[in-house]
Amino acid sequence: MKTRAKIVTLKPGKEKSLARRHPWIFSGAIAKVEGEPASGETVRIVGSDGGFLAHAAFSPQSQIRARAWSFDAQEPIDAAFFQRRLKTALDYRAAMSIDADAWRLVHGECDGLPGLVVDRYADQLVVQFSSAGAEAWREVIADALVELSGVPNLYERSDADVRTLEGLPVRTGPLRGKAPVGPIVIREHAIKIEVDVPGGHKTGFYLDQRENRRRVFEAVQGMRDAEMLNCFCYTGAFSLAMLKGGAKSVLSIDSSGPALQLARANMELNGLDASRAEWLEADVFKALRELRDAGRSFDAIVLDPPKFAPTPATVERASRAYKDINLLALRMLKPGGLLFTYSCSGGVSPELFGKIVAGAGTDAGVDARIEARLSAGPDHPMLLSFPEGEYLKGLVLRRL
Ligand code: SAH
């Protein structure tokens, strides 16, 4: 027998965000919870007048107490619902002409599936469940993913910090099919990259920068005898784009030894002359100062730091950190040189990021032309109703 969904009633005036189709319901917006819904249980969210607002997944411990699955009262949340949503997400990517064999198949809230991320690396799928709701439908989602994609191997990387906020344990390992044996080689336009699925960052790699790496590859072509710098290089994907594009030399910096080891392997995989690349295991803040003091300058610089502002409370400190590295980079850029600078902090809006970088230019005494404003690739969709999805932004600057 089908049981009726428990009802979660919002406080008066707290309906607005859901009415705008933003999927998060914060604990402070809730007036009353009927019974004790389990973690991930589907509940019915109603306004203070009792009117239907959404079907949502309940998360008893999280500040985001519920996440909406559907704003349609008639749409049941069952296996068929997940099959439909996943099919829509996969079909959307299939219609794109992505010049690579690795892309994001499901991008959480932006694909109508809060807390679910799925990446494809050649013949390996990697999934991350980071909300109580996604977790509750794990088996249904895993079956549907394998069936819809035709890829039998699905690895789970449910080890993001946010799981703790949802009261969920860390879990990694093969979920369907076989676990990868060693790194997986993917192709991204002109370059090949080894991805460490069980041990790498996130699901193993930063797919959101794919189109921006291609842009770097294209922009640096034709630069003669160019010396380039890649800060926060991880496994060297931007460095490879620079080297393939014709850089004379690239200095790459990251604080992670294992990432740099993979970066060196990636040089070899691409048949690139190892003498053109220098890999430095160091703190970028410190290394940039040392390079400045040594009087170094570069024809192109990439700054792709980690999320400096993981929460709203950290935005101010993060802004100072962004300004610091951008200031140092602009000073070390040769006239006519290019700076590719990014921020993946959701709390730092594109406008704020623009202001921070402009402030860095002023303090550095450097003027530059904005040649492009960038975001994540199209396989990381953005919704009008979910500004948090616009987390990655970047600028291409040419020093005048
Ligand atoms: N540009 C990369 C992704 C960068 S992710 C790509 O295209 O794949 C951010 C990287 O910054 C991680 O590899 C992390 O190890 C590194 N990192 C974080 N803090 C750092 C610091 N203070 N100094 C140097 N590297 C740092």
Short mmCIF file of C-alpha atoms and ligand atoms in Angstrom, two decimals:
data_model
loop_
_atom_site.label_atom_id
_atom_site.label_comp_id
_atom_site.label_asym_id
_atom_site.label_seq_id
_atom_site.Cartn_x
_atom_site.Cartn_y
_atom_site.Cartn_z
CA MET A 1 0.00 0.00 0.00
CA LYS A 2 1.27 3.45 -0.84
CA THR A 3 1.75 5.69 2.17
CA ARG A 4 0.96 9.36 1.99
CA ALA A 5 4.00 11.65 2.03
CA LYS A 6 4.61 13.51 5.29
CA ILE A 7 3.92 17.22 5.18
CA VAL A 8 6.45 19.99 5.82
CA THR A 9 4.81 23.39 6.29
CA LEU A 10 6.74 26.60 5.67
CA LYS A 11 6.50 29.79 7.71
CA PRO A 12 4.42 32.61 6.26
CA GLY A 13 6.40 34.55 3.63
CA LYS A 14 8.95 31.74 3.17
CA GLU A 15 7.29 30.38 0.02
CA LYS A 16 8.98 32.84 -2.32
CA SER A 17 12.17 30.97 -2.98
CA LEU A 18 10.39 27.74 -3.91
CA ALA A 19 7.88 29.69 -5.98
CA ARG A 20 10.91 30.92 -7.96
CA ARG A 21 11.91 27.27 -8.36
CA HIS A 22 15.00 27.47 -6.22
CA PRO A 23 15.26 23.90 -4.86
CA TRP A 24 16.64 24.48 -1.35
CA ILE A 25 14.50 24.68 1.78
CA PHE A 26 16.50 25.96 4.76
CA SER A 27 15.66 24.81 8.29
CA GLY A 28 14.78 28.38 9.32
CA ALA A 29 11.99 28.56 6.73
CA ILE A 30 10.13 25.60 8.22
CA ALA A 31 7.20 26.06 10.63
CA LYS A 32 6.20 22.44 11.13
CA VAL A 33 7.29 18.93 10.19
CA GLU A 34 4.70 16.18 10.32
CA GLY A 35 6.01 13.05 12.02
CA GLU A 36 9.69 12.26 11.72
CA PRO A 37 10.65 11.84 8.07
CA ALA A 38 13.72 9.65 7.61
CA SER A 39 16.90 10.85 5.93
CA GLY A 40 16.16 11.18 2.22
CA GLU A 41 12.43 10.46 2.56
CA THR A 42 10.20 12.23 0.08
CA VAL A 43 8.04 14.85 1.78
CA ARG A 44 5.39 17.26 0.55
CA ILE A 45 6.32 20.92 1.06
CA VAL A 46 3.35 23.22 1.55
CA GLY A 47 3.02 26.95 2.14
CA SER A 48 1.58 28.48 5.31
CA ASP A 49 -1.82 28.35 3.56
CA GLY A 50 -1.42 24.60 3.01
CA GLY A 51 -0.96 24.95 -0.75
CA PHE A 52 1.40 22.53 -2.53
CA LEU A 53 4.87 23.88 -3.34
CA ALA A 54 7.13 20.90 -4.03
CA HIS A 55 7.96 17.25 -3.56
CA ALA A 56 11.30 17.24 -1.76
CA ALA A 57 13.88 15.01 -0.11
CA PHE A 58 14.11 15.53 3.64
CA SER A 59 17.50 15.81 5.34
CA PRO A 60 17.05 15.84 9.15
CA GLN A 61 20.55 17.08 10.04
CA SER A 62 21.37 19.54 7.28
CA GLN A 63 20.81 23.30 7.32
CA ILE A 64 19.38 22.67 3.85
CA ARG A 65 16.59 20.67 5.45
CA ALA A 66 14.97 19.61 2.18
CA ARG A 67 15.78 19.76 -1.54
CA ALA A 68 13.02 19.87 -4.12
CA TRP A 69 12.74 17.07 -6.65
CA SER A 70 9.68 18.42 -8.43
CA PHE A 71 7.38 21.45 -8.40
CA ASP A 72 4.60 19.45 -10.05
CA ALA A 73 2.03 18.09 -7.57
CA GLN A 74 1.08 15.35 -10.04
CA GLU A 75 4.62 14.04 -10.57
CA PRO A 76 5.32 11.06 -8.29
CA ILE A 77 8.89 10.65 -7.04
CA ASP A 78 9.62 7.06 -8.01
CA ALA A 79 12.06 5.05 -10.12
CA ALA A 80 10.44 6.33 -13.33
CA PHE A 81 11.01 9.92 -12.17
CA PHE A 82 14.77 9.31 -11.86
CA GLN A 83 14.91 7.46 -15.16
CA ARG A 84 13.25 10.45 -16.87
CA ARG A 85 15.48 13.07 -15.27
CA LEU A 86 18.63 11.06 -16.00
CA LYS A 87 17.61 10.46 -19.59
CA THR A 88 17.02 14.18 -20.10
CA ALA A 89 20.46 14.96 -18.66
CA LEU A 90 22.24 12.35 -20.79
CA ASP A 91 20.36 13.31 -23.97
CA TYR A 92 21.30 16.95 -23.42
CA ARG A 93 25.01 16.05 -23.44
CA ALA A 94 24.61 13.63 -26.35
CA ALA A 95 23.36 16.52 -28.48
CA MET A 96 26.51 18.58 -27.78
CA SER A 97 29.58 18.27 -29.93
CA ILE A 98 32.12 17.84 -27.18
CA ASP A 99 35.60 17.28 -28.58
CA ALA A 100 36.61 14.90 -25.81
CA ASP A 101 35.74 11.49 -24.39
CA ALA A 102 35.14 12.82 -20.88
CA TRP A 103 32.35 15.08 -19.73
CA ARG A 104 29.86 15.67 -16.92
CA LEU A 105 26.65 13.70 -17.39
CA VAL A 106 24.75 15.01 -14.38
CA HIS A 107 25.37 18.34 -12.64
CA GLY A 108 23.22 18.17 -9.51
CA GLU A 109 20.62 20.89 -9.01
CA CYS A 110 21.23 22.22 -12.54
CA ASP A 111 19.92 18.94 -13.96
CA GLY A 112 17.00 18.77 -11.53
CA LEU A 113 18.83 16.18 -9.42
CA PRO A 114 20.06 17.89 -6.23
CA GLY A 115 23.13 16.28 -4.72
CA LEU A 116 23.95 14.04 -7.67
CA VAL A 117 27.06 14.40 -9.80
CA VAL A 118 28.01 11.94 -12.53
CA ASP A 119 31.12 12.21 -14.69
CA ARG A 120 32.18 10.05 -17.59
CA TYR A 121 35.85 9.29 -18.17
CA ALA A 122 36.07 7.26 -21.38
CA ASP A 123 34.47 3.90 -20.46
CA GLN A 124 34.16 4.63 -16.76
CA LEU A 125 31.32 6.41 -15.00
CA VAL A 126 31.95 8.05 -11.63
CA VAL A 127 29.12 9.06 -9.34
CA GLN A 128 28.98 11.24 -6.24
CA PHE A 129 25.94 11.28 -3.94
CA SER A 130 26.12 14.33 -1.71
CA SER A 131 22.59 14.81 -0.41
CA ALA A 132 20.34 12.62 1.73
CA GLY A 133 17.82 12.49 -1.13
CA ALA A 134 20.26 11.33 -3.78
CA GLU A 135 21.64 8.80 -1.30
CA ALA A 136 18.17 7.34 -0.68
CA TRP A 137 17.74 6.62 -4.41
CA ARG A 138 21.29 5.33 -4.90
CA GLU A 139 20.42 1.88 -6.25
CA VAL A 140 17.73 3.15 -8.61
CA ILE A 141 20.08 5.84 -9.90
CA ALA A 142 22.97 3.38 -10.35
CA ASP A 143 20.82 0.97 -12.39
CA ALA A 144 19.41 3.74 -14.55
CA LEU A 145 22.86 5.23 -15.22
CA VAL A 146 24.30 1.95 -16.44
CA GLU A 147 21.26 1.22 -18.56
CA LEU A 148 20.94 4.67 -20.13
CA SER A 149 24.64 5.22 -20.81
CA GLY A 150 25.49 1.68 -21.90
CA VAL A 151 28.64 1.97 -19.75
CA PRO A 152 28.81 -0.99 -17.31
CA ASN A 153 31.47 0.37 -14.96
CA LEU A 154 30.27 2.80 -12.32
CA TYR A 155 32.58 3.88 -9.50
CA GLU A 156 31.35 5.72 -6.42
CA ARG A 157 33.25 8.70 -5.00
CA SER A 158 30.88 9.75 -2.21
CA ASP A 159 33.63 11.35 -0.15
CA ALA A 160 32.87 15.06 -0.53
CA ASP A 161 32.96 17.06 2.73
CA VAL A 162 29.33 18.10 2.28
CA ARG A 163 28.23 14.55 3.06
CA THR A 164 29.12 15.17 6.69
CA LEU A 165 26.65 18.09 6.77
CA GLU A 166 23.98 15.70 5.53
CA GLY A 167 24.90 13.14 8.19
CA LEU A 168 26.10 10.66 5.58
CA PRO A 169 29.21 8.48 5.88
CA VAL A 170 32.05 8.54 3.36
CA ARG A 171 31.75 5.76 0.79
CA THR A 172 33.96 4.92 -2.20
CA GLY A 173 34.37 1.88 -4.41
CA PRO A 174 32.88 0.14 -7.43
CA LEU A 175 29.09 0.43 -7.46
CA ARG A 176 28.42 -1.43 -10.73
CA GLY A 177 30.86 -3.42 -12.86
CA LYS A 178 34.60 -3.33 -12.30
CA ALA A 179 36.84 -0.85 -10.52
CA PRO A 180 39.40 0.86 -12.77
CA VAL A 181 42.83 -0.76 -12.86
CA GLY A 182 45.29 2.14 -12.63
CA PRO A 183 44.69 5.59 -14.13
CA ILE A 184 42.18 6.03 -16.96
CA VAL A 185 43.44 7.79 -20.09
CA ILE A 186 41.00 10.37 -21.40
CA ARG A 187 41.26 12.59 -24.46
CA GLU A 188 40.44 16.27 -24.28
CA HIS A 189 40.73 17.96 -27.71
CA ALA A 190 44.48 17.85 -28.52
CA ILE A 191 45.67 16.33 -25.25
CA LYS A 192 45.60 13.03 -23.41
CA ILE A 193 45.32 12.94 -19.64
CA GLU A 194 45.58 10.21 -17.05
CA VAL A 195 42.81 10.41 -14.46
CA ASP A 196 43.08 8.75 -11.06
CA VAL A 197 39.42 7.93 -10.32
CA PRO A 198 39.78 6.39 -6.83
CA GLY A 199 42.46 8.78 -5.56
CA GLY A 200 42.15 12.06 -7.49
CA HIS A 201 40.36 15.24 -6.45
CA LYS A 202 36.53 15.35 -6.75
CA THR A 203 35.65 12.48 -9.12
CA GLY A 204 39.26 12.42 -10.33
CA PHE A 205 39.54 15.45 -12.61
CA TYR A 206 38.33 19.04 -13.24
CA LEU A 207 36.08 18.59 -16.26
CA ASP A 208 34.54 22.04 -15.80
CA GLN A 209 37.68 23.69 -17.22
CA ARG A 210 37.77 21.63 -20.44
CA GLU A 211 36.67 24.41 -22.80
CA ASN A 212 38.84 26.93 -20.98
CA ARG A 213 41.88 24.71 -21.45
CA ARG A 214 41.10 24.54 -25.15
CA ARG A 215 40.94 28.33 -25.18
CA VAL A 216 44.40 28.49 -23.64
CA PHE A 217 45.68 26.01 -26.23
CA GLU A 218 44.30 28.18 -29.03
CA ALA A 219 45.34 31.52 -27.55
CA VAL A 220 48.98 30.62 -27.00
CA GLN A 221 49.48 29.30 -30.53
CA GLY A 222 51.79 31.49 -32.46
CA MET A 223 53.42 32.99 -29.36
CA ARG A 224 57.13 32.70 -30.08
CA ASP A 225 59.68 31.65 -27.48
CA ALA A 226 57.01 32.08 -24.86
CA GLU A 227 57.65 31.32 -21.21
CA MET A 228 54.50 30.40 -19.35
CA LEU A 229 53.36 29.83 -15.79
CA ASN A 230 50.54 27.58 -14.56
CA CYS A 231 49.58 28.04 -10.91
CA PHE A 232 47.52 25.36 -9.11
CA CYS A 233 48.28 22.97 -11.97
CA TYR A 234 46.91 19.72 -10.39
CA THR A 235 47.72 16.99 -12.96
CA GLY A 236 48.96 19.53 -15.50
CA ALA A 237 46.02 19.81 -17.90
CA PHE A 238 46.49 23.57 -18.52
CA SER A 239 50.27 23.04 -18.75
CA LEU A 240 49.74 20.42 -21.46
CA ALA A 241 47.46 22.81 -23.34
CA MET A 242 50.21 25.47 -23.19
CA LEU A 243 52.95 23.06 -24.25
CA LYS A 244 50.87 21.58 -27.09
CA GLY A 245 50.01 25.11 -28.13
CA GLY A 246 53.69 25.89 -28.58
CA ALA A 247 55.04 27.34 -25.33
CA LYS A 248 58.83 27.23 -25.18
CA SER A 249 58.65 26.38 -21.49
CA VAL A 250 56.04 26.04 -18.77
CA LEU A 251 56.60 26.32 -15.04
CA SER A 252 53.78 24.58 -13.16
CA ILE A 253 53.12 24.87 -9.44
CA ASP A 254 50.97 22.78 -7.11
CA SER A 255 51.17 21.77 -3.46
CA SER A 256 50.15 18.16 -4.17
CA GLY A 257 53.01 15.72 -4.81
CA PRO A 258 50.78 12.91 -6.19
CA ALA A 259 49.12 15.38 -8.62
CA LEU A 260 52.54 16.47 -9.91
CA GLN A 261 53.59 12.87 -10.33
CA LEU A 262 50.60 12.28 -12.58
CA ALA A 263 51.38 15.55 -14.38
CA ARG A 264 54.85 14.27 -15.26
CA ALA A 265 53.33 11.01 -16.54
CA ASN A 266 50.93 13.10 -18.64
CA MET A 267 53.88 14.87 -20.32
CA GLU A 268 55.23 11.53 -21.44
CA LEU A 269 51.81 10.31 -22.54
CA ASN A 270 51.57 13.29 -24.88
CA GLY A 271 55.05 12.76 -26.29
CA LEU A 272 56.19 16.15 -25.02
CA ASP A 273 59.83 16.91 -24.35
CA ALA A 274 60.24 16.80 -20.57
CA SER A 275 62.90 19.52 -20.66
CA ARG A 276 60.25 22.12 -21.61
CA ALA A 277 58.39 21.65 -18.33
CA GLU A 278 59.32 22.40 -14.76
CA TRP A 279 57.09 21.05 -11.97
CA LEU A 280 57.34 22.78 -8.64
CA GLU A 281 55.81 21.34 -5.47
CA ALA A 282 55.13 24.50 -3.48
CA ASP A 283 52.61 26.89 -2.00
CA VAL A 284 51.61 29.25 -4.82
CA PHE A 285 51.39 32.30 -2.50
CA LYS A 286 54.99 31.79 -1.48
CA ALA A 287 56.27 30.69 -4.90
CA LEU A 288 54.81 33.75 -6.66
CA ARG A 289 56.71 36.03 -4.25
CA GLU A 290 59.93 34.14 -4.88
CA LEU A 291 59.44 34.42 -8.64
CA ARG A 292 58.75 38.13 -8.30
CA ASP A 293 61.86 38.63 -6.15
CA ALA A 294 63.89 36.72 -8.72
CA GLY A 295 62.69 39.19 -11.37
CA ARG A 296 60.89 36.56 -13.43
CA SER A 297 58.26 37.46 -16.03
CA PHE A 298 55.96 35.41 -18.28
CA ASP A 299 54.13 35.64 -21.61
CA ALA A 300 51.09 33.76 -20.30
CA ILE A 301 49.91 32.86 -16.82
CA VAL A 302 47.07 30.60 -15.62
CA LEU A 303 45.63 31.03 -12.11
CA ASP A 304 43.15 28.26 -11.31
CA PRO A 305 43.05 28.11 -7.52
CA PRO A 306 40.88 25.83 -5.38
CA LYS A 307 37.65 27.14 -3.89
CA PHE A 308 38.97 29.88 -1.56
CA ALA A 309 35.44 30.70 -0.33
CA PRO A 310 33.61 27.46 0.52
CA THR A 311 31.02 29.33 2.66
CA PRO A 312 29.53 32.84 2.62
CA ALA A 313 31.44 33.65 5.83
CA THR A 314 34.77 33.14 4.06
CA VAL A 315 34.14 35.42 1.08
CA GLU A 316 36.05 38.38 2.51
CA ARG A 317 39.18 36.42 3.28
CA ALA A 318 38.90 34.66 -0.08
CA SER A 319 38.65 38.03 -1.85
CA ARG A 320 41.98 39.04 -0.34
CA ALA A 321 43.57 35.79 -1.47
CA TYR A 322 42.24 36.21 -5.03
CA LYS A 323 43.51 39.78 -5.09
CA ASP A 324 46.92 38.75 -3.82
CA ILE A 325 47.63 36.14 -6.50
CA ASN A 326 46.15 38.25 -9.29
CA LEU A 327 48.22 41.24 -8.28
CA LEU A 328 51.42 39.19 -8.27
CA ALA A 329 50.55 37.56 -11.60
CA LEU A 330 49.70 40.85 -13.33
CA ARG A 331 53.04 42.29 -12.21
CA MET A 332 54.92 39.34 -13.65
CA LEU A 333 53.05 39.41 -16.96
CA LYS A 334 55.08 40.81 -19.89
CA PRO A 335 53.40 43.64 -21.84
CA GLY A 336 51.12 41.97 -24.42
CA GLY A 337 51.04 38.83 -22.27
CA LEU A 338 47.89 36.92 -21.31
CA LEU A 339 46.47 36.16 -17.88
CA PHE A 340 43.81 33.45 -17.59
CA THR A 341 42.34 33.86 -14.13
CA TYR A 342 39.53 31.84 -12.54
CA SER A 343 37.49 31.47 -9.38
CA CYS A 344 35.36 28.43 -8.56
CA SER A 345 33.91 29.88 -5.33
CA GLY A 346 30.12 29.95 -5.54
CA GLY A 347 30.02 32.83 -3.03
CA VAL A 348 32.16 35.07 -5.26
CA SER A 349 29.91 36.36 -8.04
CA PRO A 350 31.27 37.16 -11.51
CA GLU A 351 30.79 40.87 -10.65
CA LEU A 352 32.72 40.58 -7.41
CA PHE A 353 35.47 38.59 -9.11
CA GLY A 354 35.75 41.30 -11.79
CA LYS A 355 36.07 43.94 -9.07
CA ILE A 356 38.73 41.97 -7.20
CA VAL A 357 40.84 41.52 -10.32
CA ALA A 358 40.36 45.18 -11.28
CA GLY A 359 41.57 46.15 -7.80
CA ALA A 360 44.59 43.92 -8.28
CA GLY A 361 45.35 45.70 -11.55
CA THR A 362 45.12 49.11 -9.91
CA ASP A 363 47.42 48.11 -7.07
CA ALA A 364 49.85 46.45 -9.46
CA GLY A 365 49.90 49.59 -11.61
CA VAL A 366 48.95 47.45 -14.60
CA ASP A 367 46.21 48.04 -17.14
CA ALA A 368 44.77 45.17 -19.14
CA ARG A 369 42.10 44.52 -21.71
CA ILE A 370 39.33 42.03 -20.87
CA GLU A 371 39.40 39.72 -23.87
CA ALA A 372 36.82 37.24 -22.61
CA ARG A 373 34.60 36.37 -19.68
CA LEU A 374 34.43 32.65 -19.06
CA SER A 375 32.33 30.04 -17.29
CA ALA A 376 32.26 26.26 -17.06
CA GLY A 377 31.62 24.21 -20.20
CA PRO A 378 28.10 23.50 -21.51
CA ASP A 379 28.01 20.08 -19.86
CA HIS A 380 27.85 22.04 -16.57
CA PRO A 381 24.51 23.76 -17.23
CA MET A 382 23.34 26.85 -15.35
CA LEU A 383 19.75 27.62 -14.37
CA LEU A 384 18.12 31.04 -14.11
CA SER A 385 16.60 29.87 -10.83
CA PHE A 386 19.83 28.55 -9.29
CA PRO A 387 22.61 31.17 -9.23
CA GLU A 388 24.78 28.85 -7.09
CA GLY A 389 25.27 26.81 -10.27
CA GLU A 390 27.30 29.65 -11.79
CA TYR A 391 30.26 28.88 -9.54
CA LEU A 392 33.08 28.91 -12.07
CA LYS A 393 34.01 32.18 -13.70
CA GLY A 394 37.12 33.40 -15.42
CA LEU A 395 38.68 36.32 -17.25
CA VAL A 396 41.15 36.43 -20.10
CA LEU A 397 43.24 39.58 -19.70
CA ARG A 398 45.88 41.01 -22.01
CA ARG A 399 48.36 43.32 -20.37
CA LEU A 400 48.61 46.62 -22.22
N1 SAH B 1 43.94 23.68 -13.00
C1 SAH B 1 43.67 22.33 -12.62
C2 SAH B 1 42.74 22.25 -11.42
C3 SAH B 1 43.21 23.00 -10.21
S1 SAH B 1 42.44 22.51 -8.74
C4 SAH B 1 43.16 21.55 -13.81
O1 SAH B 1 42.87 22.15 -14.86
O2 SAH B 1 43.05 20.33 -13.70
C5 SAH B 1 43.33 23.34 -7.54
C6 SAH B 1 44.71 22.78 -7.24
O3 SAH B 1 45.33 23.67 -6.32
C7 SAH B 1 44.79 21.42 -6.60
O4 SAH B 1 45.59 20.58 -7.39
C8 SAH B 1 45.46 21.64 -5.23
O5 SAH B 1 46.39 20.62 -4.92
C9 SAH B 1 46.19 22.93 -5.45
N2 SAH B 1 46.42 23.81 -4.29
C10 SAH B 1 45.56 24.16 -3.30
N3 SAH B 1 46.10 25.11 -2.51
C11 SAH B 1 47.34 25.36 -3.00
C12 SAH B 1 48.39 26.25 -2.63
N4 SAH B 1 48.26 27.09 -1.60
N5 SAH B 1 49.52 26.25 -3.35
C13 SAH B 1 49.65 25.40 -4.40
N6 SAH B 1 48.70 24.57 -4.81
C14 SAH B 1 47.54 24.53 -4.12
#
